XYZ file of C-alpha atoms in Angstrom:
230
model
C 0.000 0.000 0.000
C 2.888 2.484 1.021
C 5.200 1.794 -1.784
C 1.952 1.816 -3.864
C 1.614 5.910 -2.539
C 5.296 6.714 -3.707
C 4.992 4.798 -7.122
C 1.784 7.063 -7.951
C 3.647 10.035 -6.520
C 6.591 9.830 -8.882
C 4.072 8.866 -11.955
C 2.641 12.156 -11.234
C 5.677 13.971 -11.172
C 6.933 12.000 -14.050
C 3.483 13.384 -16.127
C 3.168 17.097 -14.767
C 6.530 18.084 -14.891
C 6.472 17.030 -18.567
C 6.303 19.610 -20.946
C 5.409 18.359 -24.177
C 6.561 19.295 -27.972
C 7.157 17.871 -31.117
C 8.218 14.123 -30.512
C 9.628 11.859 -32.633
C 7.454 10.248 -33.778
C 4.833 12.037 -35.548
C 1.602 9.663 -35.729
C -0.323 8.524 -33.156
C -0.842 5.402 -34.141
C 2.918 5.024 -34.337
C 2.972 5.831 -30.840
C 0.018 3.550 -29.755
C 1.726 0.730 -31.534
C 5.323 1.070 -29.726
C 3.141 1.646 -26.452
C 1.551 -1.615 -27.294
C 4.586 -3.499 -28.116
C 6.245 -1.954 -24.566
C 3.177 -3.873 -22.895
C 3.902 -7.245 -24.531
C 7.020 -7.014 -23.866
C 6.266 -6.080 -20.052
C 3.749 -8.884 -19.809
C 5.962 -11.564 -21.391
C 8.480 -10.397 -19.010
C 6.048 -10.899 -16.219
C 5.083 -14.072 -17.141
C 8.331 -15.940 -17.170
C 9.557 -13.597 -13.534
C 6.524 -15.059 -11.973
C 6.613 -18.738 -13.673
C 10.109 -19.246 -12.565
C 9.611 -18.003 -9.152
C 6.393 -20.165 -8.987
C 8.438 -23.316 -10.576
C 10.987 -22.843 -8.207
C 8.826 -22.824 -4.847
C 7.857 -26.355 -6.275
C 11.445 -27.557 -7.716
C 13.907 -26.249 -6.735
C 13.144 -24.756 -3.576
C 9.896 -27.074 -2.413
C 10.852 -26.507 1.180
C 9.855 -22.580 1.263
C 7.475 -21.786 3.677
C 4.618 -18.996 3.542
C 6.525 -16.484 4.835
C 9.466 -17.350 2.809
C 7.394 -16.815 -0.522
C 5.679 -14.168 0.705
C 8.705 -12.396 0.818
C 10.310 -13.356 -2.671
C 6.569 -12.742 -3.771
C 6.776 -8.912 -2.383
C 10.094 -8.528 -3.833
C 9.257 -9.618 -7.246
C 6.077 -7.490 -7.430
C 7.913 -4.459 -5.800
C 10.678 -4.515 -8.792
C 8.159 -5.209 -11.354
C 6.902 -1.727 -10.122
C 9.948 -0.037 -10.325
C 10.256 -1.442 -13.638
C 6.892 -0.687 -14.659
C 7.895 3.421 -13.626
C 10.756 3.107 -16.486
C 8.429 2.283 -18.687
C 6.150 4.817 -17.719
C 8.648 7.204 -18.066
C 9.479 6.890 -21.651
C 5.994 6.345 -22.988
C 6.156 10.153 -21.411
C 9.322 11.099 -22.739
C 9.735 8.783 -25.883
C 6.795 8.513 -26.899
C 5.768 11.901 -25.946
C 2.515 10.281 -24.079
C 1.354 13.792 -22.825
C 1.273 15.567 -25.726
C -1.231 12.790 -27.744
C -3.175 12.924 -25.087
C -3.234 17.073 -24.992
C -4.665 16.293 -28.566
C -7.888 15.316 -27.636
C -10.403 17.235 -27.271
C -11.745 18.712 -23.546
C -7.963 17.021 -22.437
C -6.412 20.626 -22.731
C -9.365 22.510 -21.120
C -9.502 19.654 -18.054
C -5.928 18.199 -16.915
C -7.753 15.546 -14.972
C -8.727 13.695 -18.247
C -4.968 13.490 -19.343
C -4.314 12.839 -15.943
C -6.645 10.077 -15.455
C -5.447 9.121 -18.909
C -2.254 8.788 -17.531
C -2.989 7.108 -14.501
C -4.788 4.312 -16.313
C -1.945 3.572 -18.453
C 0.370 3.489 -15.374
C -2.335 0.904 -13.467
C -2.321 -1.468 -16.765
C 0.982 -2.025 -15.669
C 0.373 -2.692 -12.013
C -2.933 -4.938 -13.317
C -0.461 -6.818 -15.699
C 1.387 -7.808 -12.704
C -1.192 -8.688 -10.403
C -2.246 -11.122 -13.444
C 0.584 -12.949 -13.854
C 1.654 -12.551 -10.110
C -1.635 -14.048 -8.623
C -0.607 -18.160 -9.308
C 2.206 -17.505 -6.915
C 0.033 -15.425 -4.778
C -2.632 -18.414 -4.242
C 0.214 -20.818 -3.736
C 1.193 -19.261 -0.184
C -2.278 -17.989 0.692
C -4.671 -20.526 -0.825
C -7.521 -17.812 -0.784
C -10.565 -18.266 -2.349
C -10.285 -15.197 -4.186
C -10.451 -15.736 -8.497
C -7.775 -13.980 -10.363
C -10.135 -10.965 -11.754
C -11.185 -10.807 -8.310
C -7.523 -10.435 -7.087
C -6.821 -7.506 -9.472
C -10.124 -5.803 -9.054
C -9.233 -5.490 -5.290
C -5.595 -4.533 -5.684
C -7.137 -1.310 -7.769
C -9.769 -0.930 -5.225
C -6.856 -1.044 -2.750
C -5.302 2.121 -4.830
C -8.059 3.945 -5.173
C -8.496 6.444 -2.453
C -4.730 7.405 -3.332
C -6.172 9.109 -6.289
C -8.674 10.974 -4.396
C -6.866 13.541 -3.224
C -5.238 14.090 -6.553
C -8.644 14.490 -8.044
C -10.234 16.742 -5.758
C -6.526 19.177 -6.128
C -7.174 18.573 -10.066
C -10.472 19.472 -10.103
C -10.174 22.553 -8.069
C -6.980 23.690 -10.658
C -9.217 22.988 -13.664
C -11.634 25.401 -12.088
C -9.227 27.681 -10.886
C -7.286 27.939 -14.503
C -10.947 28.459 -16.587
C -12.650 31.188 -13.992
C -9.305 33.100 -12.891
C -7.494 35.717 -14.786
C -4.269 34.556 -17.128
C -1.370 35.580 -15.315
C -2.942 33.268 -12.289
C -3.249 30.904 -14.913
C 0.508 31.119 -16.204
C 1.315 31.050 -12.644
C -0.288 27.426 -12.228
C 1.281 26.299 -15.799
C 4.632 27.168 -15.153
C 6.915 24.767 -12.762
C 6.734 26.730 -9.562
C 2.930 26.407 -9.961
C 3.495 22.444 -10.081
C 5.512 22.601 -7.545
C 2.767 24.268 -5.017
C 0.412 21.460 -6.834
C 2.462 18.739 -5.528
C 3.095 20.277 -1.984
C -0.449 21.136 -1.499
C -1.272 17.431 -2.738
C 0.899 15.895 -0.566
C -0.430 17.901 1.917
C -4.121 16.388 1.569
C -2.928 12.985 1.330
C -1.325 13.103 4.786
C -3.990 14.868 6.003
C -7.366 13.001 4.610
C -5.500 10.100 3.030
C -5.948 7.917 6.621
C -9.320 8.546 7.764
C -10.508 8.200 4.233
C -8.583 5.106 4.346
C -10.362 3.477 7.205
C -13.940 4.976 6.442
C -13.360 3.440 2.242
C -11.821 0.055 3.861
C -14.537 0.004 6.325
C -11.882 -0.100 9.010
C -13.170 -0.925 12.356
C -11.219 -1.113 15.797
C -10.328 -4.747 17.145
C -12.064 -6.453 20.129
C -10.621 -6.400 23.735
C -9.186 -9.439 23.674
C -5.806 -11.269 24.573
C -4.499 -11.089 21.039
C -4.829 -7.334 20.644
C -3.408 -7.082 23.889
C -0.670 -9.017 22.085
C -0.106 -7.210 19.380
């Protein structure tokens, strides 16, 4: 969950602080295709990380307990992430991600649809994973979870990191289309993402854990002898 905040955090950064131009490659379709291929290429990569770790729990290494492949599990998943990022990064900067997506129409006007835009690219990555991860996962947790089940609540689990972000991106749409345009310069230029980005990671410490608990349905635990315990 907490590594899930800072990967979102540094997609965002990754996006805003982009400032798009000319790329070089000048069709979008071009650009869809490569960002296509970059997927396959992700997910095959996925598949065989996972497979071998999987194959390995049962070969090589069949005396690993839970919490042993729980932990090569976490690991695996948390440099898939990291990976994942890279790519981000260069369907931003190589592809020039932002600047198809500024092409739209409305996505100029309202920066949460390129955001959002964004965003979903970034969590087809993270789903990918959670696909091709979730075979190893049910080996050391045998839960009766299904695998579209298993990704649906790994988004769900994400989710209220974005709210924040929304609510800020909503109120700078707003902001940008009523106020005057030097304000509106002011909020373009990188000192006004860098007051974004403060006053977002202002909200998310604030609201981020009460929203948390209230979206999780978060309750507190029982009197008993293991909370006592723990």
């Amino acid at each position: 969950m907490f590594n899930n905040i800072i990967y979102i955090i540094v997609v965002l950064v990754i996006f805003n602080f982009n400032y798009p131009g000319a790329g070089l490659f000048k069709s979008p379709f071009t650009a869809i295709l490569l960002l296509f291929l970059l997927w396959l290429n992700f997910s095959i990569y996925c598949r065989y990380r996972f497979s071998k770790l999987l194959a390995a729990s049962q070969g090589s290494y069949p005396g690993l307990d839970q919490s042993q492949m729980s932990s090569a599990y976490q690991w695996l998943v948390t440099r898939l992430s990291i990976l994942s990022i890279v790519i981000f990064a260069l369907c931003v900067y190589l592809l020039n991600l932002k600047y198809w997506l500024l092409q739209i129409p409305g996505f100029t006007t309202f920066s949460i649809l390129s955001g959002a835009a964004a965003i979903a690219v970034f969590l087809a990555f993270l789903a990918t994973i959670w696909y091709y991860g979730y075979p190893v996962h049910y080996a050391f947790t045998h839960s009766p979870e299904k695998r579209w089940a298993y990704i649906e609540s790994n988004i769900k689990l994400n989710l209220p990191i974005l709210f924040p972000w929304a609510i800020l991106t909503v109120c700078y749409d707003l902001i940008t289309l009523l106020s005057w345009p030097s304000l509106r310069r002011m909020f373009e230029s990188q000192m006004g993402q860098f007051i974004f980005l403060a006053l977002f990671l202002s909200l998310l410490v604030i609201f981020l854990p009460p929203f948390i608990k209230y979206w999780w349905g978060c309750s507190a635990l029982p009197n008993t002898e293991k909370k006592e315990s723990i």
